[in-house]
PDB file of C-alpha atoms in Angstrom:
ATOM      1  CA  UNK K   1       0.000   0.000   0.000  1.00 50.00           C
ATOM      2  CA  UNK K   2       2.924   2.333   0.973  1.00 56.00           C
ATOM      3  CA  UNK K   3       4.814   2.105  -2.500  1.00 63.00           C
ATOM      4  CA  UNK K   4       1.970   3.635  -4.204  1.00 71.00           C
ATOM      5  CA  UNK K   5       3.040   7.475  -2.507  1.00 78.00           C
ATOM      6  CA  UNK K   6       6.285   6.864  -3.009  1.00 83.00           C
ATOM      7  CA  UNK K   7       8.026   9.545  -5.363  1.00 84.00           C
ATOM      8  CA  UNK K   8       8.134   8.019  -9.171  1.00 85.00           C
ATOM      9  CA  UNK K   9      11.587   8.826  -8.913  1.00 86.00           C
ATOM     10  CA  UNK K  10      12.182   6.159  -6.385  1.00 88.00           C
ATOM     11  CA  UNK K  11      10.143   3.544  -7.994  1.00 88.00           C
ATOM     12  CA  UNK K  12      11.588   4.460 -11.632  1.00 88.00           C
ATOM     13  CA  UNK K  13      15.670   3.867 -10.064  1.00 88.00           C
ATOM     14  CA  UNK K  14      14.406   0.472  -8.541  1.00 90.00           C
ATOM     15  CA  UNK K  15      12.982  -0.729 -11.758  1.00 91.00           C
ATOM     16  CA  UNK K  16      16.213   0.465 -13.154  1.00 90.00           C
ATOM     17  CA  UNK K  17      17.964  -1.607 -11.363  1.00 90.00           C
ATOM     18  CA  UNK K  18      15.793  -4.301 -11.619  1.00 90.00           C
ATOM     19  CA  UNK K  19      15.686  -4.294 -15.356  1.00 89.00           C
ATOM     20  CA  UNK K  20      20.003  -4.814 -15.425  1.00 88.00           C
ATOM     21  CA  UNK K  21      19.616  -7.315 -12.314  1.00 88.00           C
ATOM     22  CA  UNK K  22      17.050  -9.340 -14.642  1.00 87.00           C
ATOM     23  CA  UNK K  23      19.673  -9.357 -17.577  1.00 83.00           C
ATOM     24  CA  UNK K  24      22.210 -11.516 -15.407  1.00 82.00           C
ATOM     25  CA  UNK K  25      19.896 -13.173 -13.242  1.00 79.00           C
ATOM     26  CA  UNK K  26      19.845 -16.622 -15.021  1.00 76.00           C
ATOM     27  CA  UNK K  27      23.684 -16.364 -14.644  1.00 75.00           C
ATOM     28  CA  UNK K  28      25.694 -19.121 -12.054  1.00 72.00           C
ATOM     29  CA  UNK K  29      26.457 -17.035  -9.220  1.00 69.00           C
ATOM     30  CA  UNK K  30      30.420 -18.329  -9.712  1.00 69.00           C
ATOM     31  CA  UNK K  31      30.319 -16.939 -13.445  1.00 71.00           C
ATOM     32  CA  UNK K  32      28.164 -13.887 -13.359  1.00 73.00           C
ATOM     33  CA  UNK K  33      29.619 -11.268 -15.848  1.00 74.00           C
ATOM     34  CA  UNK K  34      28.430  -7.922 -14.911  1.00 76.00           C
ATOM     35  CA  UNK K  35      29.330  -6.840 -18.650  1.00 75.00           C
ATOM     36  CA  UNK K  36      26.321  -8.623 -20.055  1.00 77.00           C
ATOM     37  CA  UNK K  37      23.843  -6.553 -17.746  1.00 79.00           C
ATOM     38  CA  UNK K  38      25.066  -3.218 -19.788  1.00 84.00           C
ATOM     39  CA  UNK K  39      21.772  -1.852 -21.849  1.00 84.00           C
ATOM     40  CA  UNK K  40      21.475   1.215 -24.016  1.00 85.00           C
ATOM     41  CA  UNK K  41      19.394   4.052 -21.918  1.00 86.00           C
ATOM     42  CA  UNK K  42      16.866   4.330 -24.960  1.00 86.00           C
ATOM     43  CA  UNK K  43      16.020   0.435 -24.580  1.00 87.00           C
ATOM     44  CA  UNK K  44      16.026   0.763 -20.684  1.00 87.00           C
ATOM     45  CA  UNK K  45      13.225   4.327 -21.050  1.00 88.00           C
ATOM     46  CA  UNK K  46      11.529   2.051 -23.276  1.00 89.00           C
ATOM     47  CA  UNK K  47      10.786  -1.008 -21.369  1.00 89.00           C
ATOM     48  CA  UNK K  48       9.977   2.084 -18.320  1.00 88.00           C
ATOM     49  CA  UNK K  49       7.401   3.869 -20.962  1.00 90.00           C
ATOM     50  CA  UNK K  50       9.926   6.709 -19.883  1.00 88.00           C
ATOM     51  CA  UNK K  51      11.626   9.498 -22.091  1.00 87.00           C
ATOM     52  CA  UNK K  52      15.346   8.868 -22.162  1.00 84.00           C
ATOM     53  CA  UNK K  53      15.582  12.408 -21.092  1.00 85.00           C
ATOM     54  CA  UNK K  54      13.433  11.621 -17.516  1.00 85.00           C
ATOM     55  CA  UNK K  55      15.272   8.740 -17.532  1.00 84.00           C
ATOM     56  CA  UNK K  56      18.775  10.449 -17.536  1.00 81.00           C
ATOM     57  CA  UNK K  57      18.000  12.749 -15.424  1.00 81.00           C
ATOM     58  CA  UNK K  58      16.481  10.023 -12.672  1.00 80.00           C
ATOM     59  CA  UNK K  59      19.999   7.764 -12.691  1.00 80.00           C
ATOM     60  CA  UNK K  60      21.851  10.276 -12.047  1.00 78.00           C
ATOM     61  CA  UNK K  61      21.742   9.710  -8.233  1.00 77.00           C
ATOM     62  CA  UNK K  62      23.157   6.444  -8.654  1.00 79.00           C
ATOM     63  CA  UNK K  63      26.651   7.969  -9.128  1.00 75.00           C
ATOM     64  CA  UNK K  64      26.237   9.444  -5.411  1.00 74.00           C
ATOM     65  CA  UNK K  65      27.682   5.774  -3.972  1.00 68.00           C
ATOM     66  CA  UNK K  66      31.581   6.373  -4.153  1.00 62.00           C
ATOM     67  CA  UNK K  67      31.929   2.231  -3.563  1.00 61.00           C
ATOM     68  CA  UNK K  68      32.338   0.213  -7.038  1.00 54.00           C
ATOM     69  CA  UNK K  69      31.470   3.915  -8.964  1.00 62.00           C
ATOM     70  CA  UNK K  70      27.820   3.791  -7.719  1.00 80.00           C
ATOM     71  CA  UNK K  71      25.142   1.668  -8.381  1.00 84.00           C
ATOM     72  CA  UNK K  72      25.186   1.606 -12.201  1.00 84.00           C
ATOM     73  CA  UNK K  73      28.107   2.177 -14.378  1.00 82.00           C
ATOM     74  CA  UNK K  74      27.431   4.149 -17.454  1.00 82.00           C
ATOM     75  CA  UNK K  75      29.523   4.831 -20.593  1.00 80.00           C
ATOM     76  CA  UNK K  76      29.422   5.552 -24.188  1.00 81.00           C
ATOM     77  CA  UNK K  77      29.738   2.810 -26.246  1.00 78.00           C
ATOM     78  CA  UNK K  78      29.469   2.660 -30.171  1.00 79.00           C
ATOM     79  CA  UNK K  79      27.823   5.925 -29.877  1.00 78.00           C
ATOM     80  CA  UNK K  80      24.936   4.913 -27.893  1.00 79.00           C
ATOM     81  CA  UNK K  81      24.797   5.998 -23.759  1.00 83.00           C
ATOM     82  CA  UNK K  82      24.962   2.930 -21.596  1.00 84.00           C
ATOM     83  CA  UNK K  83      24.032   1.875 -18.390  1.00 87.00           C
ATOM     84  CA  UNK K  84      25.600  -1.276 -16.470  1.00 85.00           C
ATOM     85  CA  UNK K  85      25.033  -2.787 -12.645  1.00 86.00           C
ATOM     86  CA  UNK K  86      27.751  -2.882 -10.513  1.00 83.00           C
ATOM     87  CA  UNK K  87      27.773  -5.226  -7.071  1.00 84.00           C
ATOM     88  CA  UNK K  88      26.495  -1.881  -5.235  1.00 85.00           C
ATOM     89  CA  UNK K  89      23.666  -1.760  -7.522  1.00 85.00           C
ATOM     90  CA  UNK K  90      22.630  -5.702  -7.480  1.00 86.00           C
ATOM     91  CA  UNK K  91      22.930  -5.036  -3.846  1.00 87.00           C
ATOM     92  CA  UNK K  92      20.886  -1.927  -3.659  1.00 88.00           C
ATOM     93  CA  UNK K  93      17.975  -3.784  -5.948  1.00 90.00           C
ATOM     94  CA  UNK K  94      18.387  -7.349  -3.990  1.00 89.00           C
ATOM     95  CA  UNK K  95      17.641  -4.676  -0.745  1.00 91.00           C
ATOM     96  CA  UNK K  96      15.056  -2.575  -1.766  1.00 91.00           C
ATOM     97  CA  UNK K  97      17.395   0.567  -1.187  1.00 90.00           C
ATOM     98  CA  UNK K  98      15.656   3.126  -3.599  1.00 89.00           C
ATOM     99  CA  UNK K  99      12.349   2.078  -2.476  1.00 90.00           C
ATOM    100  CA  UNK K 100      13.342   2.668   0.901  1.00 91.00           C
ATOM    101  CA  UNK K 101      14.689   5.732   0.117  1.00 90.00           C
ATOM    102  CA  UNK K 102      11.243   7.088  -0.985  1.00 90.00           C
ATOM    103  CA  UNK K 103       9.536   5.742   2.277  1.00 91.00           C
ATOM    104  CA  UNK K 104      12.005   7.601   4.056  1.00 92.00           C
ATOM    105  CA  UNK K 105      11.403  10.551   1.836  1.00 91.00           C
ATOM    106  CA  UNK K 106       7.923  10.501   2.296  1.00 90.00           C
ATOM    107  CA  UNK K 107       8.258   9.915   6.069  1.00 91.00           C
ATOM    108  CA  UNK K 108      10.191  12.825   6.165  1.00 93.00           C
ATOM    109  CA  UNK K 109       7.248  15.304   4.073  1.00 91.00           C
ATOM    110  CA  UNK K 110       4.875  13.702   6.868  1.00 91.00           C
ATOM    111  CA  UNK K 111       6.802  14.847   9.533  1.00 93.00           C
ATOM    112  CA  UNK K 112       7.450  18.125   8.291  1.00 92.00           C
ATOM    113  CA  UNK K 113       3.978  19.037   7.750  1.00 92.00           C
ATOM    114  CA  UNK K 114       2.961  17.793  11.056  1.00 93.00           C
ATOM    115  CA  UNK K 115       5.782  19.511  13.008  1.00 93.00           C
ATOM    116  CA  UNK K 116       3.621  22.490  12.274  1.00 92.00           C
ATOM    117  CA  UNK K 117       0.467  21.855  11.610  1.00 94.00           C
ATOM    118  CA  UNK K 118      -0.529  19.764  15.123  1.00 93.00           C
ATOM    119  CA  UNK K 119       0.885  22.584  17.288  1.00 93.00           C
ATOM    120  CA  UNK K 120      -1.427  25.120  15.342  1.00 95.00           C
ATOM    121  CA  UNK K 121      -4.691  22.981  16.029  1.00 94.00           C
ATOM    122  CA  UNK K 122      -3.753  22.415  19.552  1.00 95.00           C
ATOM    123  CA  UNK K 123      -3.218  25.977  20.199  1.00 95.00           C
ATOM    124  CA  UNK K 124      -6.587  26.745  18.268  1.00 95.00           C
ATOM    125  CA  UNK K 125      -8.622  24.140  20.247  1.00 95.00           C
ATOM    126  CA  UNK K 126      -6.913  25.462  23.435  1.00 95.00           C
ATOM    127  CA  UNK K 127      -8.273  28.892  22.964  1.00 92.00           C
ATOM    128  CA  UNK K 128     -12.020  27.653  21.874  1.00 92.00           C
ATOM    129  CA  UNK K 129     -11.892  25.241  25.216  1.00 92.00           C
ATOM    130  CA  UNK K 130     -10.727  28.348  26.909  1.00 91.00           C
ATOM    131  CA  UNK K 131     -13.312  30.930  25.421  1.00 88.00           C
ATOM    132  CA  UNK K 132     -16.457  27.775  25.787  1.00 89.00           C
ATOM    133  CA  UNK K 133     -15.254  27.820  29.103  1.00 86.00           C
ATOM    134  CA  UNK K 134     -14.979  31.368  30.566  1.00 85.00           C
ATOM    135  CA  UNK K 135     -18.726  31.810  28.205  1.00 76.00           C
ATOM    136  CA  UNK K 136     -19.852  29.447  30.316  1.00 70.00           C
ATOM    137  CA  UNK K 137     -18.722  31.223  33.453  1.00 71.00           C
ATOM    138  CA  UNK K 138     -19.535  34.697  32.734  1.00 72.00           C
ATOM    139  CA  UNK K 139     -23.303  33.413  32.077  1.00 69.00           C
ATOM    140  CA  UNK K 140     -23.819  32.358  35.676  1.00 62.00           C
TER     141      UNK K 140
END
């Protein structure tokens, strides 16, 4: 139920990374090549239903992780722009990171509204209890 406020952003990096884990899934754990997992971003926004531009600008947080050069390795290849897992990333998809991320992200928007918004009802209930009140006094 949670994953459906989630920021796309969040959901869109995990399928990312679920789309190269899938390439190299079927591969023996002992001979898994993280080469064959590489995929051209216009293939990747297409299996999405993404623009390659969205979808550029979305990955770009994977480069934030400075162990194994992020979650996804991209380079130019033949021309084309190309996006590859790393361990980081299989590791990051395996644990849900990105859609933790968003959780936390929109645990974080709760809070912030509510930091503010519960003290201003409490002190506007406050001062109706206290005005019920003293009518209620001053009309005896």
């Amino acid at each position: 139920m949670w994953i459906s406020f989630i920021a796309r952003k969040y959901k869109v990096r995990h399928r990312i990374l679920r789309h190269l884990y899938n390439k190299i899934e079927s591969q023996p754990i002992h001979k898994t090549d993280l080469n064959e997992s590489k995929s051209v971003v216009e293939d990747i926004a297409g299996v999405l239903k993404i623009s390659p531009r969205e979808l550029k600008k979305w990955h770009m947080s994977f480069h934030d992780f400075p162990e194994k050069n992020g979650h996804v390795l991209c380079f130019s290849e033949n021309g084309c722009y190309m996006m590859g897992n790393t361990e980081s990333g299989i590791i990051a998809y395996l644990d849900d990171f990105w859609l933790r991320e968003g959780r936390k992200d929109l645990n974080d928007k709760i809070y912030n509204v509510s930091k503010w918004v519960f003290p201003i009802l409490t002190f506007i209930i406050s001062v109706l209890a206290i005005l019920v009140s003293t009518g209620v006094i001053w009309k005896k």
